[in-house]
Coordinates of N, CA, C and O in Angstrom, one line a residue:
X22 N 0.8 -1.2 0.0 CA 0.0 0.0 0.0 C 0.9 1.2 0.0 O 1.9 1.3 0.7
X23 N 0.5 2.2 -0.8 CA 1.3 3.5 -0.9 C 1.0 4.3 0.4 O -0.1 4.7 0.7
X24 N 2.1 4.5 1.2 CA 1.9 5.3 2.5 C 1.7 6.8 2.2 O 2.3 7.3 1.3
X25 N 0.7 7.4 2.9 CA 0.5 8.8 2.9 C 0.3 9.3 1.5 O 1.1 10.2 1.0
X26 N -0.7 8.8 0.7 CA -0.8 9.3 -0.7 C -1.4 10.7 -0.8 O -2.0 11.2 0.1
X27 N -1.0 11.3 -1.9 CA -1.5 12.5 -2.4 C -2.0 12.4 -3.8 O -1.4 11.8 -4.6
X28 N -3.2 12.9 -4.1 CA -3.7 12.9 -5.4 C -3.8 14.3 -6.0 O -4.1 15.3 -5.2
X29 N -3.5 14.5 -7.3 CA -3.6 15.7 -7.9 C -4.3 15.5 -9.3 O -4.0 14.6 -10.0
X30 N -5.3 16.3 -9.5 CA -6.1 16.2 -10.8 C -5.6 17.4 -11.7 O -5.5 18.5 -11.3
X31 N -5.2 17.0 -12.9 CA -4.7 17.9 -13.9 C -5.6 18.0 -15.1 O -6.2 17.0 -15.5
X32 N -5.6 19.1 -15.8 CA -6.1 19.3 -17.1 C -4.9 19.8 -17.9 O -4.3 20.9 -17.6
X33 N -4.3 19.0 -18.8 CA -3.1 19.3 -19.4 C -2.0 19.3 -18.3 O -1.9 18.4 -17.5
X34 N -1.2 20.4 -18.3 CA -0.2 20.6 -17.3 C -0.6 21.4 -16.1 O 0.1 21.6 -15.2
X35 N -1.9 21.8 -16.1 CA -2.5 22.6 -15.0 C -3.1 21.8 -13.9 O -4.1 21.1 -14.2
X36 N -2.6 21.9 -12.7 CA -3.3 21.2 -11.6 C -4.6 21.9 -11.2 O -4.6 23.1 -11.1
X37 N -5.7 21.1 -11.1 CA -7.0 21.7 -10.7 C -7.3 21.5 -9.3 O -8.0 22.4 -8.7
X38 N -6.9 20.4 -8.7 CA -7.3 20.1 -7.3 C -6.3 19.1 -6.8 O -5.8 18.3 -7.5
X39 N -6.1 19.1 -5.4 CA -5.2 18.1 -4.8 C -5.7 17.8 -3.4 O -6.5 18.6 -2.8
X40 N -5.3 16.6 -2.9 CA -5.7 16.3 -1.5 C -4.7 15.2 -1.0 O -4.3 14.3 -1.8
X41 N -4.4 15.3 0.2 CA -3.8 14.2 1.0 C -4.5 14.2 2.3 O -5.0 15.3 2.7
X42 N -4.7 13.1 2.9 CA -5.4 13.1 4.2 C -6.9 13.6 4.0 O -7.2 14.8 4.2
X43 N -7.7 12.7 3.6 CA -9.1 13.1 3.2 C -9.9 13.8 4.2 O -10.9 14.5 3.9
X44 N -9.5 13.8 5.4 CA -10.2 14.5 6.5 C -10.0 16.0 6.5 O -10.5 16.8 7.3
X45 N -9.1 16.5 5.6 CA -8.8 17.9 5.5 C -8.9 18.3 4.0 O -8.7 17.5 3.1
X46 N -9.1 19.6 3.8 CA -9.1 20.1 2.4 C -10.4 20.8 2.1 O -11.2 21.0 2.9
X47 N -10.6 21.0 0.8 CA -11.8 21.7 0.3 C -13.1 20.9 0.5 O -14.1 21.4 0.7
X48 N -12.9 19.6 0.3 CA -14.1 18.7 0.5 C -14.1 18.2 2.0 O -13.1 17.7 2.4
X49 N -15.2 18.4 2.7 CA -15.2 18.0 4.1 C -15.4 16.5 4.2 O -15.9 15.9 3.3
X50 N -15.0 16.0 5.4 CA -15.3 14.5 5.6 C -16.8 14.2 5.5 O -17.1 13.1 5.0
X51 N -17.7 15.1 5.9 CA -19.1 14.8 5.8 C -19.5 14.7 4.3 O -20.3 13.9 3.9
X52 N -19.0 15.6 3.5 CA -19.3 15.6 2.1 C -18.8 14.3 1.4 O -19.5 13.7 0.6
X53 N -17.6 14.0 1.7 CA -17.0 12.8 1.1 C -17.7 11.5 1.6 O -18.0 10.6 0.8
X54 N -18.0 11.4 2.9 CA -18.7 10.3 3.4 C -20.1 10.2 2.7 O -20.5 9.1 2.3
X55 N -20.8 11.3 2.6 CA -22.2 11.2 1.9 C -22.1 10.8 0.5 O -22.9 10.0 0.0
X56 N -21.1 11.4 -0.2 CA -20.9 11.0 -1.7 C -20.5 9.6 -1.8 O -21.0 8.9 -2.7
X57 N -19.7 9.0 -0.9 CA -19.3 7.6 -1.0 C -20.5 6.7 -0.8 O -20.7 5.7 -1.5
X58 N -21.3 7.1 0.2 CA -22.5 6.3 0.4 C -23.5 6.3 -0.8 O -24.1 5.3 -1.1
X59 N -23.6 7.5 -1.4 CA -24.5 7.7 -2.5 C -24.1 6.8 -3.7 O -25.0 6.2 -4.4
X60 N -22.8 6.6 -4.0 CA -22.4 5.8 -5.1 C -22.0 4.4 -4.7 O -21.7 3.6 -5.6
X61 N -22.1 4.0 -3.4 CA -21.8 2.7 -3.0 C -20.3 2.4 -2.9 O -19.9 1.2 -2.9
X62 N -19.5 3.4 -2.7 CA -18.1 3.2 -2.5 C -17.8 2.8 -1.0 O -18.6 3.1 -0.2
X63 N -16.7 2.2 -0.8 CA -16.4 1.8 0.6 C -16.1 3.0 1.4 O -15.5 4.0 0.9
X64 N -16.4 3.0 2.7 CA -16.2 4.2 3.5 C -14.7 4.3 3.9 O -14.0 3.3 4.1
X65 N -14.2 5.5 4.0 CA -12.8 5.7 4.5 C -12.8 5.8 6.0 O -13.6 6.4 6.6
X66 N -11.8 5.1 6.6 CA -11.7 5.2 8.1 C -11.4 6.6 8.6 O -10.6 7.3 8.0
X67 N -12.1 7.0 9.6 CA -11.8 8.4 10.2 C -10.4 8.4 10.6 O -9.8 7.5 11.2
X68 N -9.7 9.5 10.3 CA -8.3 9.7 10.7 C -7.3 9.0 9.8 O -6.1 9.2 10.0
X69 N -7.8 8.3 8.8 CA -6.8 7.7 7.9 C -6.1 8.7 7.0 O -6.6 9.8 6.8
X70 N -5.0 8.3 6.4 CA -4.3 9.2 5.5 C -4.6 9.0 4.1 O -3.9 9.4 3.2
X71 N -5.8 8.4 3.8 CA -6.3 8.2 2.4 C -6.5 9.6 1.8 O -6.7 10.6 2.5
X72 N -6.4 9.7 0.5 CA -6.6 10.9 -0.2 C -7.9 10.8 -1.0 O -8.2 9.7 -1.6
X73 N -8.7 11.8 -0.9 CA -10.0 11.8 -1.6 C -10.4 13.3 -2.0 O -10.1 14.2 -1.3
X74 N -11.0 13.4 -3.2 CA -11.5 14.7 -3.6 C -13.0 14.6 -4.0 O -13.4 13.5 -4.6
X75 N -13.7 15.6 -3.8 CA -15.0 15.8 -4.4 C -15.0 17.0 -5.2 O -14.8 18.1 -4.7
X76 N -15.0 16.8 -6.5 CA -14.8 17.9 -7.5 C -15.7 17.9 -8.6 O -16.1 16.8 -9.1
X77 N -16.2 19.0 -9.1 CA -17.1 19.1 -10.3 C -16.2 19.4 -11.5 O -15.5 20.5 -11.4
X78 N -16.3 18.6 -12.5 CA -15.4 18.8 -13.7 C -16.3 18.8 -14.9 O -17.2 18.0 -15.0
X79 N -16.1 19.8 -15.8 CA -16.8 19.7 -17.1 C -16.3 18.5 -17.9 O -15.2 18.0 -17.7
X80 N -17.1 18.1 -18.9 CA -16.5 17.0 -19.8 C -15.2 17.4 -20.4 O -14.9 18.6 -20.7
X81 N -14.3 16.5 -20.4 CA -12.9 16.8 -20.9 C -12.0 15.6 -20.6 O -12.4 14.6 -20.1
X82 N -10.7 15.9 -20.8 CA -9.7 14.9 -20.5 C -8.9 15.4 -19.3 O -8.4 16.5 -19.3
X83 N -8.7 14.5 -18.4 CA -8.0 14.8 -17.1 C -7.0 13.7 -16.8 O -7.2 12.6 -17.2
X84 N -6.0 14.1 -16.0 CA -5.1 13.1 -15.5 C -5.1 13.2 -14.0 O -5.2 14.3 -13.4
X85 N -5.0 12.0 -13.3 CA -4.9 12.0 -11.9 C -3.5 11.4 -11.6 O -3.2 10.3 -12.0
X86 N -2.7 12.1 -10.8 CA -1.4 11.7 -10.4 C -1.5 11.3 -8.9 O -2.0 12.1 -8.1
X87 N -0.9 10.1 -8.5 CA -0.9 9.7 -7.1 C 0.6 9.6 -6.8 O 1.3 8.9 -7.4
X88 N 1.0 10.2 -5.7 CA 2.3 10.1 -5.2 C 2.3 10.0 -3.7 O 1.2 10.1 -3.1
X89 N 3.4 9.7 -3.1 CA 3.5 9.5 -1.6 C 4.1 10.8 -1.0 O 5.2 11.2 -1.5
X90 N 3.5 11.4 -0.1 CA 4.1 12.6 0.5 C 5.4 12.3 1.3 O 6.3 13.1 1.5
X91 N 5.6 11.0 1.6 CA 6.8 10.6 2.3 C 7.8 10.0 1.4 O 8.8 9.4 1.8
X92 N 7.6 10.2 0.1 CA 8.5 9.7 -1.0 C 8.7 8.2 -1.0 O 9.8 7.7 -1.4
X93 N 7.7 7.5 -0.5 CA 7.8 6.0 -0.6 C 7.2 5.5 -1.9 O 6.5 6.3 -2.6
X94 N 7.3 4.2 -2.1 CA 6.7 3.6 -3.2 C 5.6 2.6 -2.7 O 5.6 2.2 -1.6
X95 N 4.7 2.3 -3.6 CA 3.6 1.3 -3.2 C 2.6 1.3 -4.3 O 2.7 1.9 -5.3
X96 N 1.5 0.6 -4.0 CA 0.4 0.5 -4.9 C -0.8 1.3 -4.4 O -1.1 1.3 -3.2
X97 N -1.4 2.0 -5.4 CA -2.6 2.9 -5.1 C -3.8 2.4 -5.9 O -3.6 2.0 -7.1
X98 N -4.9 2.5 -5.3 CA -6.2 2.2 -6.1 C -6.9 3.5 -6.3 O -7.1 4.3 -5.3
X99 N -7.2 3.9 -7.5 CA -7.9 5.1 -7.8 C -9.2 4.8 -8.4 O -9.4 4.0 -9.3
X100 N -10.3 5.3 -7.8 CA -11.6 5.1 -8.2 C -12.2 6.5 -8.5 O -12.0 7.5 -7.8
X101 N -13.0 6.6 -9.6 CA -13.7 7.8 -10.1 C -15.1 7.5 -10.2 O -15.6 6.5 -10.8
X102 N -15.9 8.4 -9.5 CA -17.4 8.2 -9.6 C -18.1 9.4 -10.1 O -17.6 10.6 -9.8
X103 N -19.2 9.3 -10.7 CA -20.1 10.4 -11.1 C -21.1 10.5 -10.0 O -22.1 9.7 -10.0
X104 N -20.9 11.3 -9.1 CA -21.8 11.5 -7.9 C -23.2 12.0 -8.4 O -24.2 11.6 -7.8
X105 N -23.2 12.8 -9.4 CA -24.5 13.4 -9.8 C -25.4 12.3 -10.3 O -26.6 12.4 -10.3
X106 N -24.9 11.2 -10.8 CA -25.7 10.1 -11.3 C -25.8 8.9 -10.3 O -26.5 8.0 -10.5
X107 N -25.0 9.0 -9.2 CA -25.0 8.0 -8.2 C -24.4 6.7 -8.8 O -24.8 5.6 -8.4
X108 N -23.4 6.7 -9.7 CA -22.9 5.5 -10.3 C -21.4 5.7 -10.5 O -20.9 6.8 -10.4
X109 N -20.7 4.6 -10.8 CA -19.2 4.7 -11.1 C -19.0 5.0 -12.5 O -19.7 4.7 -13.4

């Protein structure tokens, strides 16, 4: 498992949003928990260092980069959901 992951969403070379430690950032834990339940995603443990974003994007091409804030290596699982439709 990739320790202390950070995710960054890009359009081209421009970063649009980022997060590490899903309990902090622009999306609140309450919003992320509610969105996860709506789409049937697994819940994230309170206080975990998982990374999560709740972001509205227009149709287009995006890149998500996952790195470790502690410069470690590991495996990351990235899931993308359309919350407005309640599906993956």
